CSV table of C-alpha atoms in Angstrom, one decimal:
chain,number,residue,atom,x,y,z
D,1429,MET,CA,-6.4,-44.1,40.8
D,1430,SER,CA,-9.1,-41.5,41.0
D,1431,THR,CA,-10.5,-43.4,43.9
D,1432,ASN,CA,-6.9,-43.5,45.8
D,1433,LEU,CA,-6.6,-39.8,45.4
D,1434,LYS,CA,-9.9,-38.8,46.9
D,1435,TYR,CA,-9.4,-40.9,50.0
D,1436,LEU,CA,-6.1,-39.4,50.3
D,1437,SER,CA,-7.0,-35.6,50.0
D,1438,LEU,CA,-9.9,-36.3,51.9
D,1439,GLY,CA,-7.7,-37.6,54.9
D,1440,ILE,CA,-5.1,-35.0,54.1
D,1441,LEU,CA,-8.0,-32.4,54.2
D,1442,VAL,CA,-9.3,-33.6,57.8
D,1443,PHE,CA,-5.8,-33.8,59.4
D,1444,GLN,CA,-5.0,-30.0,57.8
D,1445,THR,CA,-8.3,-28.8,59.2
D,1446,THR,CA,-7.8,-30.2,62.7
D,1447,SER,CA,-4.2,-28.9,62.9
D,1448,LEU,CA,-5.6,-25.2,61.8
D,1449,VAL,CA,-8.1,-25.1,64.3
D,1450,LEU,CA,-5.6,-26.0,67.2
D,1451,THR,CA,-2.7,-23.9,66.0
D,1452,MET,CA,-4.8,-20.8,64.9
D,1453,ARG,CA,-6.9,-20.9,68.1
D,1454,TYR,CA,-4.0,-21.6,70.2
D,1455,SER,CA,-1.9,-18.4,67.5
D,1456,ARG,CA,-4.9,-15.8,68.4
D,1457,THR,CA,-5.0,-16.6,72.1
D,1458,LEU,CA,-1.0,-16.5,73.0
D,1459,LYS,CA,-0.2,-13.3,75.0
D,1460,GLU,CA,3.1,-12.0,73.8
D,1461,GLU,CA,4.4,-8.5,74.2
D,1462,GLY,CA,3.9,-6.4,70.8
D,1463,PRO,CA,0.5,-6.2,68.8
D,1464,ARG,CA,-1.1,-9.3,67.7
D,1465,TYR,CA,-0.7,-10.3,64.0
D,1466,LEU,CA,-3.5,-8.9,61.9
D,1467,SER,CA,-6.0,-11.5,61.0
D,1468,SER,CA,-6.2,-9.8,57.3
D,1469,THR,CA,-2.8,-10.1,56.4
D,1470,ALA,CA,-2.7,-13.7,57.3
D,1471,VAL,CA,-5.3,-14.7,54.8
D,1472,VAL,CA,-3.2,-12.1,52.2
D,1473,VAL,CA,-0.3,-14.1,53.0
D,1474,ALA,CA,-2.0,-17.6,52.9
D,1475,GLU,CA,-2.7,-16.7,49.3
D,1476,PHE,CA,0.5,-15.6,47.8
D,1477,LEU,CA,2.1,-19.0,49.0
D,1478,LYS,CA,-0.4,-20.9,47.7
D,1479,ILE,CA,0.1,-18.9,43.8
D,1480,MET,CA,3.3,-19.7,44.6
D,1481,ALA,CA,3.0,-23.1,45.4
D,1482,CYS,CA,0.8,-23.7,42.7
D,1483,ILE,CA,3.3,-22.1,40.0
D,1484,LEU,CA,6.0,-25.0,40.8
D,1485,LEU,CA,3.3,-27.5,40.5
D,1486,VAL,CA,2.4,-26.6,37.0
D,1487,TYR,CA,6.5,-25.9,36.3
D,1488,LYS,CA,6.7,-29.4,37.0
D,1489,ASP,CA,4.4,-30.6,35.3
D,1490,SER,CA,5.6,-28.7,32.0
D,1491,LYS,CA,8.6,-30.7,32.9
D,1492,CYS,CA,10.2,-28.1,34.8
D,1493,ASN,CA,10.7,-25.9,31.6
D,1494,LEU,CA,10.1,-22.4,32.2
D,1495,ARG,CA,9.3,-21.5,28.4
D,1496,ALA,CA,6.6,-24.3,29.1
D,1497,LEU,CA,5.8,-23.0,32.4
D,1498,ASN,CA,5.1,-19.2,30.8
D,1499,ARG,CA,3.2,-21.0,27.6
D,1500,VAL,CA,0.9,-22.7,29.6
D,1501,LEU,CA,0.3,-19.5,31.7
D,1502,HIS,CA,-0.2,-17.2,29.0
D,1503,ASP,CA,-2.9,-20.0,27.4
D,1504,GLU,CA,-4.7,-20.5,30.6
D,1505,ILE,CA,-4.9,-17.2,32.3
D,1506,LEU,CA,-4.2,-14.3,29.9
D,1507,ASN,CA,-5.8,-15.2,26.9
D,1508,LYS,CA,-9.0,-16.7,28.8
D,1509,PRO,CA,-9.8,-13.8,30.6
D,1510,MET,CA,-13.7,-14.8,30.4
D,1511,GLU,CA,-12.1,-18.4,32.0
D,1512,THR,CA,-10.7,-16.1,34.4
D,1513,LEU,CA,-12.7,-14.1,35.9
D,1514,LYS,CA,-15.7,-17.1,36.4
D,1515,LEU,CA,-12.7,-17.6,39.3
D,1516,ALA,CA,-13.7,-14.0,41.0
D,1517,ILE,CA,-16.8,-14.9,43.1
D,1518,PRO,CA,-15.8,-17.9,44.4
D,1519,SER,CA,-12.5,-16.2,45.2
D,1520,GLY,CA,-14.2,-13.5,46.8
D,1521,ILE,CA,-16.6,-15.6,49.0
D,1522,TYR,CA,-13.7,-17.7,50.4
D,1523,THR,CA,-11.6,-14.1,51.0
D,1524,LEU,CA,-14.8,-13.6,53.0
D,1525,GLN,CA,-15.1,-16.7,54.6
D,1526,ASN,CA,-11.7,-16.9,56.0
D,1527,ASN,CA,-11.9,-13.4,57.7
D,1528,LEU,CA,-15.2,-13.9,59.2
D,1529,LEU,CA,-13.4,-17.2,60.7
D,1530,TYR,CA,-10.9,-14.9,62.4
D,1531,VAL,CA,-13.7,-13.2,63.5
D,1532,ALA,CA,-16.0,-15.8,64.9
D,1533,LEU,CA,-13.1,-17.0,66.7
D,1534,SER,CA,-12.6,-13.5,68.2
D,1535,ASN,CA,-16.4,-13.5,69.8
D,1536,LEU,CA,-17.2,-16.8,70.7
D,1537,ASP,CA,-16.3,-18.9,73.6
D,1538,ALA,CA,-14.5,-22.6,72.9
D,1539,ALA,CA,-17.2,-24.8,73.3
D,1540,THR,CA,-19.8,-22.4,71.3
D,1541,TYR,CA,-16.9,-22.7,68.6
D,1542,GLN,CA,-15.7,-26.0,69.4
D,1543,TRP,CA,-12.5,-24.7,69.4
D,1544,PRO,CA,-9.8,-25.6,72.7
D,1545,SER,CA,-10.1,-22.4,75.2
D,1546,ASP,CA,-6.7,-20.9,76.3
D,1547,SER,CA,-6.9,-20.7,79.9
D,1548,GLN,CA,-8.9,-21.2,82.8
D,1549,ALA,CA,-9.6,-17.6,83.3
D,1550,THR,CA,-10.7,-17.2,79.4
D,1551,THR,CA,-12.8,-20.0,80.0
D,1552,THR,CA,-14.7,-19.1,83.3
D,1553,LYS,CA,-15.2,-15.5,81.9
D,1554,GLU,CA,-18.6,-14.6,80.3
D,1555,LEU,CA,-18.5,-13.0,76.5
D,1556,SER,CA,-21.2,-10.5,76.1
D,1557,ALA,CA,-24.4,-10.7,74.5
D,1558,GLY,CA,-23.7,-8.7,71.4
D,1559,SER,CA,-20.1,-10.6,71.2
D,1560,GLN,CA,-21.4,-13.8,71.1
D,1561,PHE,CA,-24.0,-12.7,68.6
D,1562,VAL,CA,-21.2,-11.0,66.4
D,1563,GLY,CA,-19.5,-14.3,66.7
D,1564,LEU,CA,-22.6,-16.7,65.8
D,1565,ILE,CA,-23.3,-14.2,62.7
D,1566,ALA,CA,-20.0,-14.2,61.8
D,1567,VAL,CA,-20.0,-18.4,61.4
D,1568,LEU,CA,-23.2,-18.9,59.8
D,1569,ILE,CA,-22.5,-16.4,56.9
D,1570,ALA,CA,-19.5,-18.3,56.5
D,1571,CYS,CA,-21.4,-21.7,56.0
D,1572,PHE,CA,-23.6,-20.8,53.9
D,1573,SER,CA,-20.8,-18.8,51.5
D,1574,SER,CA,-18.4,-21.7,52.0
D,1575,GLY,CA,-21.4,-24.1,50.6
D,1576,PHE,CA,-22.5,-21.8,47.6
D,1577,ALA,CA,-18.6,-21.8,47.1
D,1578,GLY,CA,-17.7,-25.2,46.8
D,1579,VAL,CA,-20.7,-25.9,44.5
D,1580,TYR,CA,-19.4,-23.2,42.6
D,1581,PHE,CA,-15.6,-24.4,42.4
D,1582,GLU,CA,-16.7,-27.5,41.8
D,1583,LYS,CA,-19.1,-26.9,38.9
D,1584,ILE,CA,-16.4,-24.9,37.2
D,1585,LEU,CA,-13.4,-27.3,38.0
D,1586,LYS,CA,-15.5,-30.5,36.7
D,1587,GLU,CA,-17.2,-28.6,33.2
D,1588,THR,CA,-13.5,-27.6,31.8
D,1589,LYS,CA,-10.2,-29.9,30.9
D,1590,GLN,CA,-8.4,-26.8,33.0
D,1591,SER,CA,-5.9,-27.9,35.7
D,1592,VAL,CA,-6.7,-27.5,39.2
D,1593,TRP,CA,-3.3,-25.9,40.0
D,1594,ILE,CA,-4.4,-23.4,37.3
D,1595,ARG,CA,-7.4,-22.9,38.4
D,1596,ASN,CA,-6.1,-22.3,42.3
D,1597,ILE,CA,-3.7,-19.4,40.7
D,1598,GLN,CA,-6.9,-17.9,39.6
D,1599,LEU,CA,-8.4,-18.2,42.5
D,1600,GLY,CA,-5.6,-17.1,45.0
D,1601,PHE,CA,-5.1,-14.1,42.1
D,1602,PHE,CA,-8.4,-12.7,42.8
D,1603,GLY,CA,-7.9,-13.8,46.7
D,1604,SER,CA,-4.8,-11.5,47.2
D,1605,ILE,CA,-7.0,-8.5,45.6
D,1606,PHE,CA,-10.1,-8.6,48.1
D,1607,GLY,CA,-7.6,-9.7,50.4
D,1608,LEU,CA,-5.5,-6.5,50.3
D,1609,MET,CA,-8.6,-4.4,50.1
D,1610,GLY,CA,-10.0,-5.9,53.3
D,1611,VAL,CA,-6.5,-5.3,55.2
D,1612,TYR,CA,-5.9,-1.8,53.8
D,1613,ILE,CA,-9.8,-1.2,54.7
D,1614,TYR,CA,-10.3,-2.7,57.9
D,1615,ASP,CA,-6.8,-2.7,59.1
D,1616,GLY,CA,-5.0,0.2,57.5
D,1617,GLU,CA,-4.6,2.5,60.4
D,1618,LEU,CA,-3.0,-0.4,62.5
D,1619,LEU,CA,-0.8,-1.1,59.2
D,1620,SER,CA,0.7,2.2,58.9
D,1621,LYS,CA,1.8,1.9,62.6
D,1622,ASN,CA,3.3,-1.4,63.0
D,1623,GLY,CA,3.8,-2.6,59.4
D,1624,PHE,CA,2.1,-5.6,57.5
D,1625,PHE,CA,4.3,-8.4,59.2
D,1626,GLN,CA,3.0,-6.9,62.7
D,1627,GLY,CA,2.9,-10.0,66.0
D,1628,TYR,CA,4.0,-12.3,63.6
D,1629,ASN,CA,6.0,-15.4,65.0
D,1630,LYS,CA,6.3,-18.9,64.0
D,1631,LEU,CA,3.4,-20.0,65.2
D,1632,THR,CA,1.9,-17.4,63.2
D,1633,TRP,CA,3.9,-18.8,59.7
D,1634,ILE,CA,2.4,-22.5,60.8
D,1635,VAL,CA,-1.2,-21.3,61.0
D,1636,VAL,CA,-0.1,-19.4,57.1
D,1637,VAL,CA,1.3,-21.8,55.7
D,1638,LEU,CA,-1.6,-24.1,56.9
D,1639,GLN,CA,-4.2,-22.4,56.0
D,1640,ALA,CA,-2.7,-22.2,52.3
D,1641,LEU,CA,-2.3,-26.1,52.2
D,1642,GLY,CA,-6.1,-26.4,53.2
D,1643,GLY,CA,-6.3,-24.0,49.8
D,1644,LEU,CA,-4.6,-26.5,48.0
D,1645,VAL,CA,-6.4,-29.5,49.6
D,1646,ILE,CA,-9.6,-28.1,49.3
D,1647,ALA,CA,-9.3,-28.0,45.1
D,1648,ALA,CA,-8.1,-31.1,45.2
D,1649,VAL,CA,-11.3,-33.1,47.0
D,1650,ILE,CA,-13.6,-30.9,45.3
D,1651,LYS,CA,-11.9,-31.9,41.8
D,1652,TYR,CA,-11.3,-36.1,43.0
D,1653,ALA,CA,-14.6,-36.3,45.1
D,1654,ASP,CA,-17.2,-33.4,45.6
D,1655,ASN,CA,-18.0,-30.7,48.0
D,1656,ILE,CA,-20.6,-33.0,49.9
D,1657,LEU,CA,-17.6,-35.0,50.9
D,1658,LYS,CA,-15.4,-32.0,51.7
D,1659,GLY,CA,-17.7,-31.0,54.4
D,1660,PHE,CA,-17.8,-34.5,55.8
D,1661,ALA,CA,-14.0,-34.2,55.7
D,1662,THR,CA,-14.6,-30.9,57.4
D,1663,SER,CA,-16.9,-32.0,60.2
D,1664,LEU,CA,-14.7,-35.1,61.3
D,1665,SER,CA,-12.0,-33.0,61.9
D,1666,ILE,CA,-14.2,-30.3,64.3
D,1667,ILE,CA,-15.3,-33.8,66.0
D,1668,LEU,CA,-11.2,-34.6,65.9
D,1669,SER,CA,-10.0,-31.7,67.2
D,1670,THR,CA,-12.4,-31.3,69.9
D,1671,LEU,CA,-11.9,-34.8,71.3
D,1672,ILE,CA,-8.0,-33.8,71.0
D,1673,SER,CA,-9.1,-30.9,73.7
D,1674,TYR,CA,-11.2,-33.4,75.8
D,1675,PHE,CA,-8.6,-36.1,76.4
D,1676,TRP,CA,-4.9,-34.4,75.7
D,1677,LEU,CA,-5.6,-30.9,76.7
D,1678,GLN,CA,-8.5,-31.6,79.4
D,1679,ASP,CA,-10.4,-28.3,78.5
D,1680,PHE,CA,-13.2,-28.8,77.3
D,1681,VAL,CA,-15.9,-31.0,77.9
D,1682,PRO,CA,-18.5,-32.6,75.5
D,1683,THR,CA,-22.7,-32.0,76.0
D,1684,SER,CA,-25.0,-34.9,75.0
D,1685,VAL,CA,-25.9,-32.8,72.0
D,1686,PHE,CA,-22.4,-32.9,71.1
D,1687,PHE,CA,-22.0,-37.1,71.3
D,1688,PHE,CA,-25.5,-36.7,69.5
D,1689,GLY,CA,-24.6,-35.0,66.1
D,1690,ALA,CA,-21.0,-36.4,66.1
D,1691,ILE,CA,-22.9,-40.0,65.8
D,1692,LEU,CA,-24.7,-38.0,62.3
D,1693,VAL,CA,-21.6,-37.4,61.0
D,1694,ILE,CA,-20.1,-40.7,61.2
D,1695,ALA,CA,-23.1,-42.4,60.3
D,1696,ALA,CA,-23.6,-39.6,57.4
D,1697,THR,CA,-20.4,-40.2,56.2
D,1698,PHE,CA,-20.6,-43.8,56.3
D,1699,LEU,CA,-23.3,-44.0,54.6
D,1700,TYR,CA,-22.6,-41.4,51.2
D,1701,GLY,CA,-19.0,-43.4,51.0
D,1702,TYR,CA,-20.7,-47.1,51.4
D,1703,ASP,CA,-21.3,-48.7,48.0
D,1704,PRO,CA,-23.6,-51.9,48.3
D,1705,LYS,CA,-22.5,-54.9,46.1
D,1706,PRO,CA,-25.6,-56.0,44.0
D,1707,ALA,CA,-27.5,-59.0,44.5
D,1708,SER,CA,-26.1,-61.7,42.6
D,1709,ASN,CA,-29.6,-63.0,40.8
D,1710,PRO,CA,-29.9,-66.4,41.8
D,1711,ILE,CA,-29.2,-69.1,38.6
D,1712,LYS,CA,-32.7,-70.9,37.6
D,1713,ALA,CA,-32.8,-74.6,36.8
């Protein structure tokens, strides 16, 4: 059962990440009248949706009993403040990472970020060295912070018997706080002018829902698999999204370096999951 859950969660993570890559890129480059949506508010809304989804899952696990739900939340969260505080560290890092991905997307071209470009004009336009540097730094910080937060979160999940959904509620609680702080610190002026949900449309909500789903799936992957396999799944989704961009959208030409990296990722994934059968000992006469 655990093996089935492991590969099911990994498959969903690949699908979710690929869909998020394509829709987020399109949503950030789509030109419409009025202000563009604030990425900081999208991160916060995704955290709230994740909390609501986890509460519903805990409610289901409590046999749809409100009293049982209230008791579980009270016993596992309020009565264990130190256990809850442990999630503040990975939560803050994940919130930083989610915002940095938007920063990287706004400052790197499609080939560098391995996301499809929005138009031929954008493809041919050269980005300034400063913008590329900011985008590259954002990607590097997001990569290192994601690795640390993933290992830390995996350690917490596998050392305690608390439900993965309870842990996600704790994670989302701190993520919402850190996210709201970022909204008012960096986008407070824009927020006061056009409101919290400025620029939101159907595509924006799809991005937000996919991002919230990603938080749930990643937690399940770390719980039933491990953080290393999560990294492989994310790498496979990058390859898949780039291939979609090349064959379907036809706006990205992969280089030999990309193909070499793709082969390494596929080979590493196969070797990591390969479980050779022990050689049978020959029967001596």
